[in-house]
């Protein structure tokens, strides 16, 4: 009799533990069913890159003086500066300029040190190609301005984490007037009494 009662007791405890585990699992499942998806439905939705995003480099041919500083500061001597000496002006004359984005590590050194500011980093990150040689951009390709996510009518721009209000993780359905958490890069270290302009 005692053995039977013990068996019943063990079985009851096991059943209660199993029910508790199932309830906890279902609670997590139902909790997630109530949440909106955080996943960005690329390419119909795209995140707006942050102000300091280091994407594809933009090059302005007319401003380049062929000094080759960008080559010297590049960790892999990547930019190819093709120039000839103009005997009349006795100055270097740029012929071609190229950067291979299949090799570039987007460190931004060339942009930082260019004396004429003819290089800049854009927000363009869609650089996938079937052939790696297509990633070798000449001065014409480098001179193309990037398409801004916010200006592209075919996509739904979404704020990335750095732009979201405090405590919000989901980029969907945020009203435009709702400010972002934290400070803009130009506000860091600025006078706190100055009016803060959020995005
Ligand atoms: S550092 Fe600037 S100006 Fe000099 S070669 Fe490079 S891109 Fe041209
Ligand atoms: S971003 Fe860096 S790796 Fe790429 S070309 Fe400029 S210096 Fe070289």
XYZ file of C-alpha atoms and ligand atoms in Angstrom:
215
model
C 0.000 0.000 0.000
C 2.771 2.404 0.934
C 4.591 1.649 -2.344
C 1.449 2.356 -4.356
C 0.902 5.711 -2.655
C 4.529 6.641 -3.300
C 4.098 5.799 -6.968
C 0.969 7.958 -7.198
C 2.805 10.804 -5.466
C 5.792 10.604 -7.830
C 3.517 10.482 -10.833
C 1.578 13.532 -9.641
C 4.778 15.502 -9.054
C 6.052 14.539 -12.525
C 2.779 15.529 -14.171
C 2.784 18.877 -12.337
C 6.396 19.573 -13.420
C 5.550 18.696 -17.036
C 2.477 20.948 -16.969
C 4.580 23.792 -15.533
C 7.193 23.385 -18.291
C 4.555 23.324 -21.036
C 2.857 26.407 -19.569
C 6.144 28.309 -19.429
C 6.937 27.377 -23.041
C 3.486 28.412 -24.265
C 3.753 31.691 -22.324
C 6.951 32.536 -24.257
C 5.277 31.536 -27.536
C 2.173 33.667 -26.894
C 4.338 36.571 -25.739
C 6.203 36.524 -29.077
C 2.915 36.251 -30.991
C 1.849 39.592 -29.502
C 5.065 41.344 -30.627
C 5.582 43.013 -33.993
C 8.411 41.591 -36.140
C 11.739 43.398 -35.645
C 13.142 41.888 -38.839
C 13.570 44.339 -41.706
C 11.889 43.031 -44.861
C 14.793 43.844 -47.207
C 14.699 44.913 -50.037
C 11.209 46.386 -49.527
C 12.322 47.955 -46.265
C 15.794 49.365 -45.634
C 17.480 50.751 -42.565
C 18.719 54.340 -42.716
C 22.498 54.128 -42.157
C 23.901 56.218 -39.323
C 25.670 59.532 -39.948
C 29.091 57.951 -39.556
C 28.418 54.915 -41.699
C 31.455 54.012 -43.810
C 30.063 52.837 -47.113
C 31.212 53.086 -50.729
C 33.668 55.918 -51.315
C 32.678 58.879 -53.489
C 35.386 60.574 -55.555
C 35.423 64.019 -57.166
C 37.731 63.884 -60.176
C 38.082 67.656 -60.634
C 39.315 68.218 -57.066
C 42.030 65.542 -57.133
C 45.602 66.858 -57.439
C 47.147 63.366 -57.852
C 49.261 63.816 -54.732
C 48.901 60.101 -53.869
C 48.530 60.764 -50.151
C 45.521 58.412 -50.231
C 47.784 55.625 -51.477
C 50.404 56.192 -48.785
C 47.935 56.240 -45.883
C 46.003 53.226 -47.146
C 47.006 50.104 -45.171
C 47.108 48.148 -48.426
C 48.151 50.938 -50.849
C 44.869 50.374 -52.635
C 43.857 53.497 -54.608
C 45.314 53.525 -58.118
C 46.226 57.088 -59.141
C 47.099 57.256 -62.826
C 48.613 60.618 -63.770
C 50.958 62.280 -66.293
C 53.143 65.351 -65.888
C 51.710 68.302 -67.799
C 54.781 70.022 -69.216
C 52.971 73.311 -69.827
C 51.549 73.772 -66.356
C 54.339 71.697 -64.772
C 51.742 69.992 -62.662
C 50.495 66.449 -62.374
C 47.428 65.775 -64.485
C 45.092 63.015 -63.336
C 44.138 60.470 -65.975
C 42.331 57.768 -64.039
C 41.573 56.913 -60.438
C 40.224 53.639 -59.093
C 39.542 51.794 -55.853
C 38.825 48.072 -55.689
C 36.041 47.566 -53.136
C 36.648 43.837 -53.212
C 39.863 44.575 -51.297
C 39.101 47.846 -49.469
C 38.488 47.475 -45.733
C 36.570 50.774 -45.501
C 38.897 52.108 -42.823
C 38.444 55.681 -44.089
C 42.130 56.651 -43.912
C 42.176 57.913 -47.502
C 39.105 60.075 -46.834
C 40.615 61.414 -43.619
C 43.956 62.440 -45.119
C 43.029 63.631 -48.638
C 44.207 67.277 -48.711
C 41.509 68.418 -51.129
C 38.581 66.509 -49.610
C 37.785 64.904 -52.925
C 37.033 61.591 -51.206
C 34.057 60.957 -48.943
C 32.348 57.925 -47.494
C 28.741 57.440 -48.494
C 25.872 55.465 -47.002
C 25.889 53.008 -49.918
C 26.288 49.441 -48.712
C 24.802 47.387 -51.542
C 28.045 46.353 -53.215
C 27.317 42.709 -53.972
C 28.418 41.516 -57.428
C 28.611 38.201 -59.257
C 32.138 38.951 -60.466
C 34.701 40.349 -58.012
C 36.252 42.426 -60.812
C 33.037 44.445 -60.965
C 33.965 45.797 -57.527
C 36.946 47.642 -58.995
C 35.393 51.108 -59.362
C 36.985 53.595 -61.769
C 36.648 57.361 -61.400
C 33.314 57.357 -63.258
C 31.787 54.737 -60.965
C 33.319 56.423 -57.921
C 31.840 59.746 -59.004
C 28.259 58.484 -58.930
C 26.293 59.845 -56.021
C 24.633 57.193 -53.827
C 20.867 56.747 -53.717
C 19.707 57.784 -50.303
C 17.364 55.329 -48.582
C 15.148 58.218 -47.525
C 14.906 59.535 -51.115
C 14.120 56.186 -52.758
C 10.324 55.987 -53.345
C 10.476 52.221 -53.917
C 11.566 51.322 -50.384
C 10.233 51.880 -46.899
C 13.009 53.569 -44.882
C 13.264 52.435 -41.288
C 15.263 53.982 -38.484
C 18.186 51.874 -37.378
C 18.922 51.318 -33.691
C 20.912 54.553 -33.293
C 17.895 56.597 -34.459
C 15.215 54.926 -32.339
C 13.622 56.518 -29.252
C 14.912 55.377 -25.872
C 13.912 51.819 -24.989
C 12.477 51.070 -28.436
C 13.941 48.150 -30.374
C 11.370 47.790 -33.142
C 11.915 50.160 -36.105
C 8.343 49.743 -37.412
C 5.592 52.273 -36.843
C 7.650 54.984 -35.102
C 6.021 58.415 -35.618
C 8.322 60.905 -37.401
C 8.005 63.422 -34.577
C 9.286 60.965 -31.971
C 12.897 61.928 -31.255
C 15.827 59.585 -31.127
C 17.677 58.557 -27.991
C 21.122 60.026 -27.356
C 22.812 62.874 -29.144
C 23.606 63.648 -32.746
C 27.353 63.582 -33.545
C 27.450 67.400 -33.717
C 25.761 67.611 -30.320
C 28.336 65.484 -28.505
C 30.360 67.837 -26.292
C 28.255 70.840 -27.344
C 26.715 73.345 -24.921
C 23.862 71.401 -23.218
C 21.821 74.600 -22.881
C 21.700 74.907 -26.659
C 18.513 73.719 -28.263
C 18.780 70.094 -29.213
C 17.510 69.206 -32.602
C 16.551 65.598 -32.946
C 16.051 63.937 -36.245
S 44.828 62.130 -51.537
Fe 43.075 63.099 -52.552
S 43.981 64.610 -53.925
Fe 45.628 63.195 -53.355
S 45.612 61.637 -54.984
Fe 44.336 60.872 -53.338
S 42.255 61.498 -53.903
Fe 43.675 62.747 -55.131
S 39.067 53.084 -47.054
Fe 41.012 52.345 -46.191
S 41.413 50.426 -47.276
Fe 39.866 51.517 -48.478
S 41.031 52.658 -49.992
Fe 40.708 54.029 -48.256
S 42.530 53.787 -46.952
Fe 42.490 52.043 -48.393
